[in-house]
Short mmCIF file of C-alpha atoms in Angstrom, two decimals:
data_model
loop_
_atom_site.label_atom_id
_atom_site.label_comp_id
_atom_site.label_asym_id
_atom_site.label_seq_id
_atom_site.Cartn_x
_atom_site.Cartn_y
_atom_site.Cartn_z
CA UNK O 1 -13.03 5.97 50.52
CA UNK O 2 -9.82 6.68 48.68
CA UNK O 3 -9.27 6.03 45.01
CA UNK O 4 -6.89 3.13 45.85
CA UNK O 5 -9.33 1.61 47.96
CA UNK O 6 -12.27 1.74 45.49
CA UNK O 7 -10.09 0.09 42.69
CA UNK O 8 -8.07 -2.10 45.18
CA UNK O 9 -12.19 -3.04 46.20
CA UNK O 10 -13.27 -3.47 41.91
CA UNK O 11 -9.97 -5.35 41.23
CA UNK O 12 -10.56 -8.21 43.86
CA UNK O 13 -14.39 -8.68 42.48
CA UNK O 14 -12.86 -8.89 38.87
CA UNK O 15 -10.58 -11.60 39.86
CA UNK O 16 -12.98 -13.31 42.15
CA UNK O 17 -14.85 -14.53 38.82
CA UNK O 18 -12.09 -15.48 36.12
CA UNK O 19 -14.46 -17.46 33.85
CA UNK O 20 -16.94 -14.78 33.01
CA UNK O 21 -14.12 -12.24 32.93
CA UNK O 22 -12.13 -13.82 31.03
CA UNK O 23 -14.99 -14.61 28.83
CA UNK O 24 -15.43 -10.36 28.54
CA UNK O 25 -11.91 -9.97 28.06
CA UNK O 26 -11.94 -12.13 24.92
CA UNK O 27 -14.79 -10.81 23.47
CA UNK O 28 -13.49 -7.47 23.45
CA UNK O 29 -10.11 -8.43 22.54
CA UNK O 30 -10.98 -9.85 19.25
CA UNK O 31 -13.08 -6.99 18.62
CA UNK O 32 -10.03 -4.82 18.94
CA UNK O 33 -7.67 -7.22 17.66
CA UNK O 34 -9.77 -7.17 14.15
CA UNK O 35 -9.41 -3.23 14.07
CA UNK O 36 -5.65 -3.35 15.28
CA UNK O 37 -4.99 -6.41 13.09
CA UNK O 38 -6.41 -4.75 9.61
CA UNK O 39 -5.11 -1.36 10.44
CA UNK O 40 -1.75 -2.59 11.10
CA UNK O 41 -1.72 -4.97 7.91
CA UNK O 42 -2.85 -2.03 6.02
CA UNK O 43 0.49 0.15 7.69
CA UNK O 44 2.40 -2.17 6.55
CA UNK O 45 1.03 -2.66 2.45
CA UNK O 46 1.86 1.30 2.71
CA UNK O 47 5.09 0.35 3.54
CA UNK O 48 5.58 -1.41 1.04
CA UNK O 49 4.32 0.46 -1.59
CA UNK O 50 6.68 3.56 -0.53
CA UNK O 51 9.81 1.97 -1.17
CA UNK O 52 8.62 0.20 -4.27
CA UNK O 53 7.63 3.73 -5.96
CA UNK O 54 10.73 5.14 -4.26
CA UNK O 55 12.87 2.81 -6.05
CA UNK O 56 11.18 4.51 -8.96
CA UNK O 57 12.79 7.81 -8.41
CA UNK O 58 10.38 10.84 -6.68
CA UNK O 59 12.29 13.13 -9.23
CA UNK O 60 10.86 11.54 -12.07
CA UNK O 61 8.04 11.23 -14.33
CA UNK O 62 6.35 9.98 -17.41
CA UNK O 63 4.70 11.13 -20.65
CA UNK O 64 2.20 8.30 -21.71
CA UNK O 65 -0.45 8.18 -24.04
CA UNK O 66 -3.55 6.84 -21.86
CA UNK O 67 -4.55 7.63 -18.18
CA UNK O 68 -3.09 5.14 -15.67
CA UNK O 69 -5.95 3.72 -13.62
CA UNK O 70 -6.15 1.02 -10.77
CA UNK O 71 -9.27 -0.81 -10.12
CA UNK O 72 -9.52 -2.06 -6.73
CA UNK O 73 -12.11 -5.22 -6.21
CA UNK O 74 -13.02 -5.18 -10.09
CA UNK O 75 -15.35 -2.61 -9.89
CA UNK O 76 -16.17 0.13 -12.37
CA UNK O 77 -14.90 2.76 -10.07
CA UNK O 78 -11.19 3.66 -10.63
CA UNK O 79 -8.71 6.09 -9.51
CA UNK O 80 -7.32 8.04 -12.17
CA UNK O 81 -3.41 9.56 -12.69
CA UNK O 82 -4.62 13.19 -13.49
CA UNK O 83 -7.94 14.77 -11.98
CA UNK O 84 -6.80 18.52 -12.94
CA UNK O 85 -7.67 17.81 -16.82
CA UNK O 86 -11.43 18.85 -16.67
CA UNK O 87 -11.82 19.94 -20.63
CA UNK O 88 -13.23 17.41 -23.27
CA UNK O 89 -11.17 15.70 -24.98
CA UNK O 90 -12.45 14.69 -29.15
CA UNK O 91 -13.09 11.38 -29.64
CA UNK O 92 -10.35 11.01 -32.15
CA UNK O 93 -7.82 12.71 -29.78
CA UNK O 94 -8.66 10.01 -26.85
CA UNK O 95 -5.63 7.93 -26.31
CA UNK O 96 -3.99 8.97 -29.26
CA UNK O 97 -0.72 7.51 -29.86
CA UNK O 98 2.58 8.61 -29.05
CA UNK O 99 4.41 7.59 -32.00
CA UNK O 100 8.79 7.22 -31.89
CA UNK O 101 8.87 10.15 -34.09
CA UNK O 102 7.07 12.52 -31.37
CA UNK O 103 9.01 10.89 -29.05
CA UNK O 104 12.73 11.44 -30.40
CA UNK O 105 11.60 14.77 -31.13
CA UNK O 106 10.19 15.58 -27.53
CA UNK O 107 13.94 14.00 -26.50
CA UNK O 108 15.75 16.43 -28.93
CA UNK O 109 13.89 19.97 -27.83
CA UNK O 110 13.32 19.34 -24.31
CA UNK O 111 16.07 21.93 -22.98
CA UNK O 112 15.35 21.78 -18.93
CA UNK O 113 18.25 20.29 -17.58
CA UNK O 114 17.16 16.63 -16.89
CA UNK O 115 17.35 12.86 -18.68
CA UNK O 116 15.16 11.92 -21.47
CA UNK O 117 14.37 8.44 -21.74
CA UNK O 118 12.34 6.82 -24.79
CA UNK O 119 10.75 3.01 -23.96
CA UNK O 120 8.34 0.55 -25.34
CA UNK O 121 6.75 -2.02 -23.84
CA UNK O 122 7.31 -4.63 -26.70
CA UNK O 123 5.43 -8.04 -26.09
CA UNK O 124 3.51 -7.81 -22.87
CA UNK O 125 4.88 -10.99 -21.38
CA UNK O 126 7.04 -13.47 -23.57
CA UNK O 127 9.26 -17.16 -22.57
CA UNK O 128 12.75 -16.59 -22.44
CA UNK O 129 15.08 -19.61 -23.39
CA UNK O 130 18.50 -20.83 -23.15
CA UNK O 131 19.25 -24.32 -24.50
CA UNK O 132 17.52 -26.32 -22.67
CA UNK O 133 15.94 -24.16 -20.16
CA UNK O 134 12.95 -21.21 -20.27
CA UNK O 135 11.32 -18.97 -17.56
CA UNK O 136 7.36 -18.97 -16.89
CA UNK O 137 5.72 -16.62 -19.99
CA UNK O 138 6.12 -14.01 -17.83
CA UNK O 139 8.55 -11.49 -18.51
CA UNK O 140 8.45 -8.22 -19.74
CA UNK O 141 10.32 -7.46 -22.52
CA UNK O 142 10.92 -3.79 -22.68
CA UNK O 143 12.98 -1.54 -25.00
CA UNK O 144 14.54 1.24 -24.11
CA UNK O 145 16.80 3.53 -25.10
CA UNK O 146 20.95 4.43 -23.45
CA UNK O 147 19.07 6.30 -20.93
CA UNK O 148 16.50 3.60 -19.85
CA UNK O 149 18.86 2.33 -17.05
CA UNK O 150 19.06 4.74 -15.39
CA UNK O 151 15.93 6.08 -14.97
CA UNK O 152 14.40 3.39 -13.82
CA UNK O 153 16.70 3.69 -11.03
CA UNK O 154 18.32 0.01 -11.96
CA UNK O 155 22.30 -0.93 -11.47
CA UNK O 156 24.76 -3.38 -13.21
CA UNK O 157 25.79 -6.44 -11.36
CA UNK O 158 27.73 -7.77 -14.38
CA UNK O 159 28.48 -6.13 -18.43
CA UNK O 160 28.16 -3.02 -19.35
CA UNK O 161 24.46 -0.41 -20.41
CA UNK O 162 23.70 0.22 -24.01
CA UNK O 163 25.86 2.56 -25.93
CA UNK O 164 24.77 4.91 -29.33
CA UNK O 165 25.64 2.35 -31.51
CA UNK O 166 22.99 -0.23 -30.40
CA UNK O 167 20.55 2.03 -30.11
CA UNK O 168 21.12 3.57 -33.62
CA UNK O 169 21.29 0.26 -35.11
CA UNK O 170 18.94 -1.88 -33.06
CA UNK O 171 21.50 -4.99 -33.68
CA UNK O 172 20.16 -7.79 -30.94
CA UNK O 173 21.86 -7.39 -27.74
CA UNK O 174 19.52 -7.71 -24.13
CA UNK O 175 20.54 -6.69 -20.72
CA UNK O 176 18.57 -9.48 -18.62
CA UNK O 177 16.70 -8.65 -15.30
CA UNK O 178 18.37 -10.46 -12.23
CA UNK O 179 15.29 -13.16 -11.76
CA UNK O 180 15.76 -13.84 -15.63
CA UNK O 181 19.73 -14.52 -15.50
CA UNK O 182 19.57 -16.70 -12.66
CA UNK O 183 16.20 -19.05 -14.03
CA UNK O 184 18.64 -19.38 -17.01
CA UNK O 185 22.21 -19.90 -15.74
CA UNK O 186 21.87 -20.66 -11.79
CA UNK O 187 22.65 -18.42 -8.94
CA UNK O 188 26.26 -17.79 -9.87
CA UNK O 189 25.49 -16.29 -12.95
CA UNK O 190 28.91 -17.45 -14.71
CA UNK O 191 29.33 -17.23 -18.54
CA UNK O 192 26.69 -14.50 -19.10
CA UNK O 193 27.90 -11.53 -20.83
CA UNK O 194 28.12 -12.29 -24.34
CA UNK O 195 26.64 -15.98 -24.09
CA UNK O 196 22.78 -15.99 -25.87
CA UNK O 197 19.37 -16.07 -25.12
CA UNK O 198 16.22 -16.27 -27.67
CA UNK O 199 13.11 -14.64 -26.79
CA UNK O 200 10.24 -16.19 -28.99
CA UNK O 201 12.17 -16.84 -32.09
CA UNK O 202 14.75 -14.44 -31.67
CA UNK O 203 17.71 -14.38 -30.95
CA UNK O 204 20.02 -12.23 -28.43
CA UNK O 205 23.47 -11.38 -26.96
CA UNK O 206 23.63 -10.83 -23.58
CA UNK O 207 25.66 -7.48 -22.47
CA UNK O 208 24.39 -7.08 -19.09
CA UNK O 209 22.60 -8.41 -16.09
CA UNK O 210 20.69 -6.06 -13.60
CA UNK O 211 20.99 -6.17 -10.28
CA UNK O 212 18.39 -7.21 -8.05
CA UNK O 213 15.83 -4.53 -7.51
CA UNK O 214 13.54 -6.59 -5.84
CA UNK O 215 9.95 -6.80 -5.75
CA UNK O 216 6.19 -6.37 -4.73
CA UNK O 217 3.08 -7.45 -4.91
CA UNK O 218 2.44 -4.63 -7.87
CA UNK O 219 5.58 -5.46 -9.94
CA UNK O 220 8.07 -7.51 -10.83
CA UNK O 221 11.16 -5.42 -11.38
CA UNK O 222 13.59 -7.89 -12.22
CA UNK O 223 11.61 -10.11 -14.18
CA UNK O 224 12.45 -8.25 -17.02
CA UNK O 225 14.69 -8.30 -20.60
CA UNK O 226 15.78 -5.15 -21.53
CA UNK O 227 17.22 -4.19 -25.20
CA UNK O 228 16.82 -0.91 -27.48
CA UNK O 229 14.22 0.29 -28.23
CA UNK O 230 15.39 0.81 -32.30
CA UNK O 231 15.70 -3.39 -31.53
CA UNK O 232 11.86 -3.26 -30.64
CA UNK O 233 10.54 -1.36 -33.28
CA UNK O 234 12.21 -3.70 -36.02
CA UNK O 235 11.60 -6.92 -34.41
CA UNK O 236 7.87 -6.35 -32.07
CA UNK O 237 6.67 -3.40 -33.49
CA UNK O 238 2.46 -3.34 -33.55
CA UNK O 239 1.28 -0.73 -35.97
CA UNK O 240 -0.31 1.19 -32.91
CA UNK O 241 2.65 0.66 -30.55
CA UNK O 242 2.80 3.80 -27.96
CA UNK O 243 6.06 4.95 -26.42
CA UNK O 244 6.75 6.30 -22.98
CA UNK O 245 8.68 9.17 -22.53
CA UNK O 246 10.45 9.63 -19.19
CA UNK O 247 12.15 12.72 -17.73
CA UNK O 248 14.21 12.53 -14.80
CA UNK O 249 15.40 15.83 -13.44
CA UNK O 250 18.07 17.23 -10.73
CA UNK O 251 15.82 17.41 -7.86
CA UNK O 252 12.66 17.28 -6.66
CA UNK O 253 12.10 20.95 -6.19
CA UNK O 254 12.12 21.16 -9.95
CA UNK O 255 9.42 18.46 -11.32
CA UNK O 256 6.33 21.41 -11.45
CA UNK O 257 8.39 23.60 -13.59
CA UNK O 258 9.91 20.32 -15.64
CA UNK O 259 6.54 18.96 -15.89
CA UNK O 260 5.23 22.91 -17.28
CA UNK O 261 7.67 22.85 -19.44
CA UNK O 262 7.18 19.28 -21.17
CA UNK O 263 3.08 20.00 -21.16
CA UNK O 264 3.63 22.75 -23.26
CA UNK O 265 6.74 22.06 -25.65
CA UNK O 266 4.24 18.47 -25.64
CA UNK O 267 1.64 20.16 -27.18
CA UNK O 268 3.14 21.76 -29.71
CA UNK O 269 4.71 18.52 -30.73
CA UNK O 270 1.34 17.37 -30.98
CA UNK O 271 -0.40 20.03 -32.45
CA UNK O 272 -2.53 20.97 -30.29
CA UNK O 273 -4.17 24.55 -30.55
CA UNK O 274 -4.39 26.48 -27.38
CA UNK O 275 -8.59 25.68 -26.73
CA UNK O 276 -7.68 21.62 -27.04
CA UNK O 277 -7.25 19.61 -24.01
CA UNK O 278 -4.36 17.64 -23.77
CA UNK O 279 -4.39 14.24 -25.21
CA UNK O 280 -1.27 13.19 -23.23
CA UNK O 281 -0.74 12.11 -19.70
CA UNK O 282 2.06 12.77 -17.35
CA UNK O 283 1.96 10.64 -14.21
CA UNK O 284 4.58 10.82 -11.66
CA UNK O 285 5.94 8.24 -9.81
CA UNK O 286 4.32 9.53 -6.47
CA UNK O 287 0.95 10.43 -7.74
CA UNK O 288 0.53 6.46 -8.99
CA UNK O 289 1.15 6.08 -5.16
CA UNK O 290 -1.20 8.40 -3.91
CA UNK O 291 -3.93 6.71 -6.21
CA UNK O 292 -2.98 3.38 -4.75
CA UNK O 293 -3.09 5.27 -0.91
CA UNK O 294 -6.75 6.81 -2.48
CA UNK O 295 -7.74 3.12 -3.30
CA UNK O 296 -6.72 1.80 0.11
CA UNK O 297 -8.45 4.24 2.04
CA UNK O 298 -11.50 2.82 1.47
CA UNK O 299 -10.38 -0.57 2.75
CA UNK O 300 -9.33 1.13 5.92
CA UNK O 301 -12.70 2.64 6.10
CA UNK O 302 -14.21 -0.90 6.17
CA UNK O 303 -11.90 -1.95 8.37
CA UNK O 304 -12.67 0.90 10.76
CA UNK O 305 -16.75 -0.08 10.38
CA UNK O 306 -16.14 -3.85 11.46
CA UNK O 307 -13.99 -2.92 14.22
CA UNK O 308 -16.27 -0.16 15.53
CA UNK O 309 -19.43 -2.74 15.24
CA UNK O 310 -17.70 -5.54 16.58
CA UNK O 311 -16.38 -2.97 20.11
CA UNK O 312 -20.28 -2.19 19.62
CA UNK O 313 -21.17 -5.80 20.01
CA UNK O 314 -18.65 -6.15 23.07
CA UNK O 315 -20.36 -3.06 24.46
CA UNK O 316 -23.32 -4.56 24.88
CA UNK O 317 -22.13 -7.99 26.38
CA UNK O 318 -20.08 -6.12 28.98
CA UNK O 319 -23.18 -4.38 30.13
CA UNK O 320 -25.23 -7.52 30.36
CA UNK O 321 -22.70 -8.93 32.43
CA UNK O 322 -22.13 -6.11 35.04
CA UNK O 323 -26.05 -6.03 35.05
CA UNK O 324 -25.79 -9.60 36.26
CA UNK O 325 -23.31 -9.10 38.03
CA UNK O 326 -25.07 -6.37 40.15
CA UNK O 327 -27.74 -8.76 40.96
CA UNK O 328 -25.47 -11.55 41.73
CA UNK O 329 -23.93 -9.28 44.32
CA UNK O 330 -27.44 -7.40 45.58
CA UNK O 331 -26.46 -8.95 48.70
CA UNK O 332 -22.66 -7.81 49.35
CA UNK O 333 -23.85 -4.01 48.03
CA UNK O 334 -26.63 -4.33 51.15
CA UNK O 335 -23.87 -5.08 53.16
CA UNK O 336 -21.38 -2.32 51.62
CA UNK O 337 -23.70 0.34 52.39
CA UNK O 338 -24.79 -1.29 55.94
CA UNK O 339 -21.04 -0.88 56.91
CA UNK O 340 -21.10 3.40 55.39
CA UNK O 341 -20.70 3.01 51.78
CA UNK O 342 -22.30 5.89 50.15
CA UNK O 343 -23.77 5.56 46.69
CA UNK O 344 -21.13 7.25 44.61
CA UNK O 345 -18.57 4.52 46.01
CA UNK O 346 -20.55 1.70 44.91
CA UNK O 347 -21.05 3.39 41.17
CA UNK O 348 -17.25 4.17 41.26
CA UNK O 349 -16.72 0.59 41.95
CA UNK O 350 -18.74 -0.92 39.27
CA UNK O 351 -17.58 1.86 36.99
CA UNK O 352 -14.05 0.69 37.77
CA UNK O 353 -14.76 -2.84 37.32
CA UNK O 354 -15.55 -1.85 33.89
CA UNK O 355 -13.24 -0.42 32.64
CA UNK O 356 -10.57 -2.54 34.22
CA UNK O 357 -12.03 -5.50 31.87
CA UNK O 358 -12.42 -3.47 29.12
CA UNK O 359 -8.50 -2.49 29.24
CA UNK O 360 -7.56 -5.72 29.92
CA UNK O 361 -9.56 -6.28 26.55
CA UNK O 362 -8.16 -3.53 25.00
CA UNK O 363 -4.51 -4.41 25.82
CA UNK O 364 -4.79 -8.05 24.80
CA UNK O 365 -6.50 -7.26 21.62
CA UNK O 366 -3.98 -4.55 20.84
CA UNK O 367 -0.77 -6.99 20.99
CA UNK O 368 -2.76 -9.71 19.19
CA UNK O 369 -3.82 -7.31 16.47
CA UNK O 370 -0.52 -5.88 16.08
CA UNK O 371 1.14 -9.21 15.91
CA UNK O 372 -1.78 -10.69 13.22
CA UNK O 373 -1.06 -7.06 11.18
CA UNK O 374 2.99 -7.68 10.92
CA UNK O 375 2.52 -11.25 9.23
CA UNK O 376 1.47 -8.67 6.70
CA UNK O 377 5.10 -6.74 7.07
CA UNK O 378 6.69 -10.94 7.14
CA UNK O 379 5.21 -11.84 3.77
CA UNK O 380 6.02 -8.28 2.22
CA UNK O 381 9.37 -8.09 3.64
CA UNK O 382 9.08 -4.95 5.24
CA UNK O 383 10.06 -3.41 8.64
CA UNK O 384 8.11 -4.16 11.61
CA UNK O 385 5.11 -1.48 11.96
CA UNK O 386 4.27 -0.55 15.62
CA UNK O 387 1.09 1.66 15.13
CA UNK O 388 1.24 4.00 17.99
CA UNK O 389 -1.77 5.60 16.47
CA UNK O 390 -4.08 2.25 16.41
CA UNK O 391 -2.64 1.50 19.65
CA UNK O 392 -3.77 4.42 21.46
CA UNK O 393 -7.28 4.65 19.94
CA UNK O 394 -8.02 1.08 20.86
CA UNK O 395 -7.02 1.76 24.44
CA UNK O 396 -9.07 4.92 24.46
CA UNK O 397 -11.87 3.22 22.83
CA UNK O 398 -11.80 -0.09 25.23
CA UNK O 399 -11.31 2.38 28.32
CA UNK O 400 -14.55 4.75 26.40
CA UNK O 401 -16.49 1.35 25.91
CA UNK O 402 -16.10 0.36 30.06
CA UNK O 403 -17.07 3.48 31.32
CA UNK O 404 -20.25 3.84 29.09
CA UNK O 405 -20.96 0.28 29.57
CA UNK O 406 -20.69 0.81 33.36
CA UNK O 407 -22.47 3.82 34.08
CA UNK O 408 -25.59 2.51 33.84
CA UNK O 409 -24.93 -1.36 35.93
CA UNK O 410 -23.17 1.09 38.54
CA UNK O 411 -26.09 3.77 38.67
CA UNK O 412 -28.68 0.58 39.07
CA UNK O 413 -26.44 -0.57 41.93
CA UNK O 414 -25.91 3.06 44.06
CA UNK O 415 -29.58 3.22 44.08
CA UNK O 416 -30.59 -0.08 46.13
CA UNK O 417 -32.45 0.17 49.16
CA UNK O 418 -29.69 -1.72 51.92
CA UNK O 419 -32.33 -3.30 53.48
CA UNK O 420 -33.94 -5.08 50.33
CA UNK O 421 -30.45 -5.54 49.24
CA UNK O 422 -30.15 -7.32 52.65
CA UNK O 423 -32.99 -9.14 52.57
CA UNK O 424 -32.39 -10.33 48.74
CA UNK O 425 -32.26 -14.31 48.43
#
């Protein structure tokens, strides 16, 4: 018999029992739709997390006083900014400060063409207010210096940046982020520039308000009040406040011979002789990604298991059925070979049969899972994520699955004796 005929012969006994197909179908679809479905969610948090860090600048990076880590699940384990520094560090050099006087300094000698931006985190989170009205303790109050703008990639919708004179001075003025302007005077934002806010106790003009930047699950970039950083030494200065340094050069091609140069002209600032380890960390905007990618590797691992054990499970329940099915049909394979059927026809037809559910599986599970994974890319606000790549292996795998799950039904089948098969009640 033709190849036609043979599946032309396993697609008519497929259909001739929808319940228990359909049953078979469903099992295996939701064992594919969980691997499709995570896996695609998963595509699309990676999405999201490349254009927040993009919006960070690739060209860019940081001078900070303590590693950056991100703890995924609360666990002890954590992902660290810097895995090259293998020397010990002393125990009164861990986390040392980065005080405003090695920062201005750093910002005065650093001679590679590039920005240098000095900032402070000053309260954590603080309540905003304007007459009658506040945000949620929330917001970040950062200062920064004329250069801060910029580098954090941010733009002006309204007012003007900071100039020399109020960062020299550190008189009050704020530059509000755009989720801060609009909690405080409506979506319009009319009357801004030079109207006041008060942040705890004190008191601000406004000069500026950001435009949107936008946000992510990670941060919150416009929930923010900017103003100088001179401003936050005088008025929230802690007497072990640390200060970022940020560099932002021409291009990407230079960041490993910016980021040389800073390490060293770094540890001279700090005084660090040449057998010392550093006791300064420079993390750049795409490594913090790639330790978020690290973290979320492990989730697609999981992910991977629980599909792979659930197409297990499905495995298993196909073959009992085509095992029942072959004795359900003892009779019409007695009959098939009484009428010339040889044995590799009838284990070409049960193989077929199997794999024919198992695709039908596969291909339902694959556009359920891939429509479950994009709510991910809805509530994110990304682009819709096709995964070509999940696609295909859960295809391959459903198609894999059907033929191993056949083989043996089919080889049980070639070998029956027609005239016991004909004979079978």
């Amino acid at each position: 018999m033709q190849f036609r005929d043979i599946f032309s012969l396993a697609y008519r006994s497929v259909t001739a029992n929808r319940l228990r197909t359909g049953l078979t179908v469903a099992i295996i679809a939701f064992g594919i739709m969980a691997l499709v479905g995570i896996l695609t969610a998963i595509d699309s948090i990676k999405g999201s997390l490349y254009s927040s860090f993009a919006s960070m600048g690739a060209n860019s990076f940081s001078i900070r006083n303590r590693e950056m880590m991100i703890r995924m699940g609360g666990g002890d384990n954590a992902t660290k900014g810097n895995n090259k520094q293998k020397k010990k560090i002393k125990a009164s050099n861990r986390n040392k400060r980065i005080s405003y006087e090695e920062a201005m300094d750093f910002k005065q000698r650093f001679t590679f063409p590039s920005m240098v931006s000095i900032s402070f985190n000053a309260t954590g989170i603080a309540t905003v207010y304007k007459d009658d009205k506040k945000t949620n303790p929330n917001v970040q109050v950062i200062g920064g210096d004329e250069n801060y703008v910029s580098f954090s990639n941010y733009t002006l919708e309204q007012g003007r940046n900071f100039n020399d004179l109020d960062v020299s001075s550190g008189r009050n003025v704020a530059i509000l982020g755009h989720d801060v302007a609009v909690k405080l005077f409506g979506r319009n934002l009319k009357n801004v520039v030079n109207n006041t806010i008060r942040v705890g106790d004190v008191r601000y003009r406004v000069i500026g308000v950001l435009g949107s930047k936008g946000s992510s699950n990670i941060m919150s970039a416009d929930n923010i009040v900017l103003t100088t950083v001179n401003n936050t030494r005088r008025v929230f200065d802690r007497p072990n406040a640390s200060y970022q340094i940020g560099v932002q050069v021409l291009s990407v091609q230079q960041m490993d011979a910016a980021v040389g140069e800073a390490t060293g002209l770094f540890r001279i600032i700090r005084h660090l002789e040449l057998n010392e380890s550093d006791n300064f960390y420079i993390s750049k905007s795409d490594s913090l990604a790639e330790m978020l990618f690290s973290s979320l590797s492990t989730v697609t691992l999981a992910a991977a298991v629980i599909g792979f054990i659930t197409l297990f499970g499905s495995a298993i329940g196909l073959m009992n059925i085509m095992l029942v099915s072959v004795a359900e049909r003892t009779r019409e394979i007695g009959v098939n070979k009484a009428l010339g059927a040889t044995a590799p026809t009838i284990r070409k037809q049960f193989i077929y049969e199997a794999i024919i559910i198992s695709v039908a599986g596969g291909l339902l599970g694959v556009f359920l899972g891939m429509i479950i994974g994009n709510v991910m890319s809805l509530l994110l606000k990304t682009s819709f994520v096709v995964p070509w790549l999940w696609i295909t292996l859960g295809i391959t795998l459903c198609a894999t699955v059907g033929l191993i799950s056949g083989i043996y039904p089919a080889i049980k089948a070639s070998r029956l004796d027609p005239i016991v098969a004909l004979r079978y009640e």
